[in-house]
Amino acid sequence: MCGIVGYVGSRSASPLLLEGLKRLEYRGYDSAGIAMSNGNGLETRKAKGKITMLENVMTGHPLHGSVGIAHTRWATHGQPNECNAHPQVDCTTTIAVVHNGIIENYGALRKMLKMQGHTFTSETDTEVLAHLIEAAFDGKLEDAVIDALNLVEGTYGIAVLSSKDPGKIVCARKGSPLLIGLGDGEFYVASDVAAILQHTRQVVYLDDGEMGVLTKDGYEVLDLNARRVSKGVSRIDWSLDEIEKGGFDHFMLKEIFEQPQTIENTMRGRLVVEEGFSKLGGLNLTKEELQALEQIIITACGTSWHSGLIGEMYMEELARIRTEVEYASEFRYRNPIVTDKTLCIVISQSGETADTLAAMREAKRRGAKTLGLVNVVGSTIAREDDGGIYLHAGPEIGVASTKAFTSQVIALALLTLKMGRLRNMSVVQGREVASAMLALPEQIQSILDRAPEIEAIAERFKDATNFLYLGRGYNFPVALEGALKLKEISYIHAEGYPAAEMKHGPIALIDSEMPVVFIAPHDAVFDKVVSNVQEVKARGGKVICITSQHESVLDGLIDFEIRVPQTVDMLYPILTVVPLQLLAYYIAVKRGLNVDQPRNLAKSVTVE
Ligand code: F6R
C-alpha cells in the first residue's frame, strides 16, 4: 500500500526521506519518488521498482534542500511506471503532490481541468490534485489545497509542496492515515509512524477533514475552513517491528483484521444502492456485449478458485447465465467449449499465477473475452486481460490469502449486480443485495471483536490431527476455504466437503477425536445442514458450528458455536469465512508455526 513521508527542517532532506521510504517498504509498493523545493525551484526524482532504483537515480542526479516529500506507490490508477509514480506535479512544476487513497471523481475533474487548458502527463487520479491546487493558488499553499480538496470526492492522505510558497509542507487527511512528527526545529509528515520513528516518537495524528501546515519553525492543524484545531501530542512506545505489523503479531492477523476496510475499498464508488446496480469502469464491455453473453467460465487457483465457486452461484442464480468454474491448471490442458459469446473471468490476487495466466491466454486464443479480478495493479494478468475489476485490497503479505478472498467475493457480487440488472434482476432485489453489502464492513468488525472466543476454541483443538469442514450452498466453498487455510498454515490434515456428501464416504472418519466444523448460517439450506449435524453427532464427532442466530434445534448437537451477524444468503460467505481464518491462524500460532511463511509455500506461484 502506498506510503508518504515528508520533512521540513535544517538538515539535508534527501537521506532522511530515502530512509523513511525504506521503513515503508514492508507495506508493498511498485515505484517511488521524491520532490524537493530549494533555491532551484521544485525538482522531482522517480523510479519504477525498488527504492534502490530511486537511490541510483538520486546518486546520478542528487537533490539538495531541506524541505521534501516522498512516496512509495502501490498502483491503483495506471500502470506502475515512472510517469505514474508520485510526486505528481502541475503544468509548470511548481506544485508537487503525494497521495494515498483514491479520488473517485477524478474523471470528471480531469475533463474539467483539461477544458481549462491543463495538460496531464500521467494516468493517475492524483495528478488532478496538483492541477486543482495550481488553479486555486493565490500566494498561500494551504488556501489552495483547501479549495482543491473541497472539489474532491474520495479518500486521501496527501502531502503537498510548492516552490511558490517555499519552506512549507501542507498535508491533509480524509480516510487515509496521516500524522505529523515533532522534532527539534524540524517536522515530519508520514502515513505510517514507521517512516519517522528513528527521529521522533512525538506525533500528532490528523483526523479526517484536518490539514497540517509545517515549516521548520512550527506546525499548525486547520480544518478545511482554515480554522485552527487544537490537537494533543501522542507518544509512540511501539518498536519498529510492532509498527510494521500494525501492532499485530503477524501480517496474516493484520490482514484478517483489515477486512472491514478492504472490502469497503473494493466497493468504494462502485455500488449504486438506490438502483441496486454497480458501476464498473474497467470492464471494457458494452451493455449489449454483456447482454449477449451465453456463458461464463471462471478460472483460478487455490483460494481464488474458491471465490470463483461462489461467483458461479451468483451468476447462475441472480444473473441467470450459465457459468462453470475451472481450476486454471486443468482448463489450460483441456479442450473446453469457448465461443465469442463466452466471458472468461480470471481471478488472481497476485495477477502472476502461471496456471491462471496460461488459462486466460488459452481462453483468449479460443475467442473468449477475458476479465481479470486482480489485486496487484499492473500485474501480468491485469495487463493482458481485456477488462478488469481491481480488488483494491492493498498488498497481501501473509502467504495465506485472507483479505483478497473477501474482496474477490465482493467484486464478484458487484459484477453480478451489474450483469443481473442488465438481464432479469429486479431493482428491489438489487437494492436488497446492495444495502446488505454496505452493512458488511461493520458486521465483519463485530466478528473480529469476538476473536478471543475463537482463540479459546483453537486452544481446545490445537493438537487435532484431522479436521472436517462442511457446508452447503453458498457456504460449501467456505468449507473448502476453511480447510485450505487450516492445512496450509497449521499442517493439520483438513478436508472440506458439501455437508450432504459426507455420508458418501468421509463419515467413516468420524469418531470422538474428530473436530467437524459446520458452516450453517440461517439460510435456505439451514434445515438440511441440521440433519448433517445430527449425523456427525450420532457418531461422537466434536461439532464447531458457525451460525447466524441461536437455534434451539442445535441444542445438544453442537459443542462450540461461533455466531456471525445476519445478512442475505448470498453474502454469508463474506462473514462465515472470517471465523475460519481466525481459527486457522490461532491454531497455527499455538502450534508454534511460522504463520506468515508456511513451509513449502510461496506467495505467488509463477511456475506451472
Ligand atoms: C491460499 C493461497 C493460494 C492462492 C493461489 C492463487 O491461501 O494463497 O491458494 O490463492 O496460489 O494465487 P493468486 O490468487 O495470486 O492467483
Coordinates of C-alpha atoms in Angstrom, one line a residue, residues 225-441:
N225 CA -12.5 26.1 6.6
A226 CA -9.0 27.2 7.6
R227 CA -10.0 27.3 11.3
R228 CA -7.3 26.3 13.8
V229 CA -7.8 22.9 15.5
S230 CA -6.1 22.2 18.8
K231 CA -4.6 18.7 18.9
G232 CA -2.9 16.6 21.5
V233 CA 0.5 15.1 21.1
S234 CA 0.9 11.3 21.4
R235 CA 4.0 9.4 22.3
I236 CA 4.8 6.2 20.4
D237 CA 6.1 3.4 22.5
W238 CA 6.0 0.6 19.9
S239 CA 9.0 -1.0 18.4
L240 CA 9.5 -0.8 14.6
D241 CA 8.6 -4.4 14.2
E242 CA 5.3 -3.9 16.1
I243 CA 4.5 -0.9 13.9
E244 CA 5.1 -2.7 10.6
K245 CA 2.5 -5.2 11.6
G246 CA 0.2 -2.5 12.9
G247 CA 0.6 -3.9 16.4
F248 CA -0.4 -7.4 15.3
D249 CA 1.8 -10.4 15.8
H250 CA 1.7 -11.4 12.2
F251 CA 0.8 -10.0 8.8
M252 CA -1.9 -12.6 8.4
L253 CA -3.7 -11.4 11.5
K254 CA -3.3 -7.8 10.5
E255 CA -4.8 -8.7 7.1
I256 CA -7.7 -10.6 8.6
F257 CA -8.4 -7.5 10.8
E258 CA -8.1 -5.2 7.8
Q259 CA -11.1 -6.7 6.1
P260 CA -13.8 -4.2 7.2
Q261 CA -11.6 -1.6 5.4
T262 CA -10.5 -3.7 2.4
I263 CA -14.0 -4.8 1.4
E264 CA -15.1 -1.2 1.7
N265 CA -12.3 -0.2 -0.6
T266 CA -13.4 -2.8 -3.1
M267 CA -16.9 -1.4 -3.1
R268 CA -16.0 2.3 -3.0
G269 CA -17.5 4.4 -5.7
R270 CA -18.9 1.2 -7.4
L271 CA -22.1 0.4 -5.5
V272 CA -25.3 2.3 -6.5
V273 CA -27.6 1.2 -3.8
E274 CA -30.7 3.2 -4.9
E275 CA -30.6 1.4 -8.3
G276 CA -29.4 -1.9 -7.0
F277 CA -26.6 -1.6 -9.5
S278 CA -22.9 -1.3 -9.8
K279 CA -20.6 1.0 -11.7
L280 CA -17.6 -0.9 -13.0
G281 CA -15.5 1.3 -15.2
G282 CA -12.9 -1.2 -16.4
L283 CA -14.9 -4.0 -17.9
N284 CA -14.4 -2.7 -21.5
L285 CA -17.6 -4.5 -22.5
T286 CA -20.7 -2.6 -23.7
K287 CA -24.1 -3.2 -22.3
E288 CA -25.1 -5.0 -25.5
E289 CA -22.0 -7.3 -25.3
L290 CA -22.8 -8.1 -21.6
Q291 CA -26.4 -8.9 -22.6
A292 CA -25.3 -11.1 -25.5
L293 CA -23.1 -13.3 -23.4
E294 CA -24.1 -17.0 -23.4
Q295 CA -21.7 -18.4 -20.8
I296 CA -19.2 -17.6 -18.2
I297 CA -16.1 -19.6 -17.4
I298 CA -14.3 -18.7 -14.2
T299 CA -10.8 -19.9 -13.8
A300 CA -8.4 -19.5 -10.9
C301 CA -6.3 -21.5 -8.4
G302 CA -6.5 -22.1 -4.7
T303 CA -8.3 -19.5 -2.6
S304 CA -9.2 -17.6 -5.7
W305 CA -10.8 -20.7 -7.2
H306 CA -12.9 -20.9 -4.0
S307 CA -14.2 -17.4 -4.5
G308 CA -14.9 -18.4 -8.1
L309 CA -17.2 -21.2 -6.9
I310 CA -19.2 -18.5 -5.1
G311 CA -19.2 -16.4 -8.2
E312 CA -20.6 -19.3 -10.2
M313 CA -23.6 -19.5 -7.8
Y314 CA -24.1 -15.7 -8.0
M315 CA -24.1 -15.6 -11.8
E316 CA -26.4 -18.6 -12.3
E317 CA -28.9 -17.7 -9.5
L318 CA -29.0 -13.9 -9.9
A319 CA -27.9 -13.1 -13.4
R320 CA -29.2 -16.4 -14.9
I321 CA -26.2 -17.0 -17.0
R322 CA -24.6 -20.5 -17.4
T323 CA -21.3 -20.5 -15.5
E324 CA -18.6 -23.0 -14.9
V325 CA -15.6 -22.8 -12.6
E326 CA -12.4 -24.5 -13.7
Y327 CA -9.1 -25.0 -12.0
A328 CA -6.8 -23.0 -14.2
S329 CA -4.2 -25.8 -14.3
E330 CA -6.9 -28.2 -15.7
F331 CA -8.6 -25.7 -18.1
R332 CA -5.4 -24.9 -19.9
Y333 CA -4.9 -28.6 -21.0
R334 CA -8.5 -29.5 -21.8
N335 CA -10.4 -28.8 -24.9
P336 CA -13.0 -26.5 -23.4
I337 CA -16.0 -25.2 -25.3
V338 CA -15.4 -21.5 -25.7
T339 CA -17.1 -19.2 -28.1
D340 CA -17.1 -15.4 -28.8
K341 CA -20.1 -15.3 -26.5
T342 CA -18.0 -16.6 -23.6
L343 CA -16.7 -14.4 -20.9
C344 CA -13.7 -15.8 -19.1
I345 CA -13.4 -14.4 -15.6
V346 CA -9.9 -14.8 -14.3
I347 CA -9.4 -14.4 -10.5
S348 CA -6.0 -13.9 -9.1
Q349 CA -4.7 -11.9 -6.1
S350 CA -1.2 -11.6 -7.4
G351 CA -2.1 -11.4 -11.1
E352 CA 1.0 -13.5 -11.7
T353 CA -0.1 -17.2 -11.1
A354 CA 1.4 -19.1 -14.0
D355 CA -1.5 -21.5 -14.5
T356 CA -4.1 -18.8 -14.3
L357 CA -2.3 -16.6 -16.8
A358 CA -1.9 -19.6 -19.2
A359 CA -5.6 -20.4 -18.8
M360 CA -6.5 -16.8 -19.6
R361 CA -4.3 -16.8 -22.7
E362 CA -5.9 -20.1 -23.8
A363 CA -9.4 -18.7 -23.3
K364 CA -8.4 -15.6 -25.3
R365 CA -7.0 -17.7 -28.1
R366 CA -10.3 -19.5 -28.3
G367 CA -12.2 -16.3 -28.8
A368 CA -13.5 -15.5 -25.3
K369 CA -13.5 -12.0 -23.8
T370 CA -11.4 -12.0 -20.6
L371 CA -12.0 -10.2 -17.4
G372 CA -9.4 -10.1 -14.6
L373 CA -10.3 -9.8 -10.9
V374 CA -6.9 -8.9 -9.7
N375 CA -5.4 -7.2 -6.7
V376 CA -2.0 -6.2 -7.9
V377 CA -2.3 -3.4 -10.4
G378 CA -0.1 -3.7 -13.5
S379 CA 0.5 -7.4 -12.9
T380 CA 0.7 -9.6 -16.0
I381 CA -2.9 -10.8 -15.9
A382 CA -4.1 -7.2 -15.4
R383 CA -2.0 -6.1 -18.4
E384 CA -3.2 -8.9 -20.7
D385 CA -6.9 -9.2 -19.8
D386 CA -9.5 -7.4 -22.0
G387 CA -11.0 -5.7 -19.0
G388 CA -10.9 -5.9 -15.2
I389 CA -12.0 -5.1 -11.7
Y390 CA -9.2 -4.3 -9.4
L391 CA -9.8 -5.5 -5.8
H392 CA -8.1 -2.5 -4.1
A393 CA -7.4 -4.7 -1.1
G394 CA -3.9 -3.4 -0.6
P395 CA -0.8 -5.7 -0.6
E396 CA -1.3 -9.1 0.9
I397 CA 1.9 -10.1 2.6
G398 CA 0.9 -13.2 4.6
V399 CA 1.2 -16.2 2.3
A400 CA -2.2 -17.5 3.3
S401 CA -4.7 -15.4 1.4
T402 CA -7.4 -13.8 3.6
K403 CA -8.4 -10.3 2.7
A404 CA -8.0 -11.0 -1.1
F405 CA -10.7 -13.7 -0.8
T406 CA -13.3 -11.4 0.8
S407 CA -12.6 -8.7 -1.8
Q408 CA -12.8 -11.2 -4.6
V409 CA -16.3 -12.3 -3.4
I410 CA -17.3 -8.6 -3.2
A411 CA -16.0 -7.9 -6.7
L412 CA -18.0 -10.9 -7.9
A413 CA -21.1 -9.6 -6.2
L414 CA -20.6 -6.2 -7.8
L415 CA -20.3 -7.9 -11.2
T416 CA -23.4 -10.0 -10.6
L417 CA -25.4 -6.9 -9.7
K418 CA -24.3 -5.4 -13.0
M419 CA -25.0 -8.5 -15.1
G420 CA -28.2 -9.3 -13.1
R421 CA -29.7 -5.9 -13.5
L422 CA -28.9 -5.9 -17.2
R423 CA -30.7 -9.2 -17.5
N424 CA -33.5 -10.0 -15.2
M425 CA -32.8 -9.0 -11.7
S426 CA -35.4 -6.6 -10.3
V427 CA -34.4 -3.3 -8.8
V428 CA -35.9 -4.4 -5.5
Q429 CA -33.7 -7.5 -5.4
G430 CA -30.7 -5.5 -6.5
R431 CA -31.3 -2.9 -3.7
E432 CA -31.6 -5.6 -1.1
V433 CA -28.3 -7.1 -2.1
A434 CA -26.6 -3.7 -2.4
S435 CA -27.7 -2.5 1.0
A436 CA -26.7 -5.8 2.6
M437 CA -23.3 -5.3 1.1
L438 CA -23.0 -1.8 2.6
A439 CA -23.6 -3.3 6.1
L440 CA -20.8 -5.9 5.7
P441 CA -17.8 -3.9 7.0

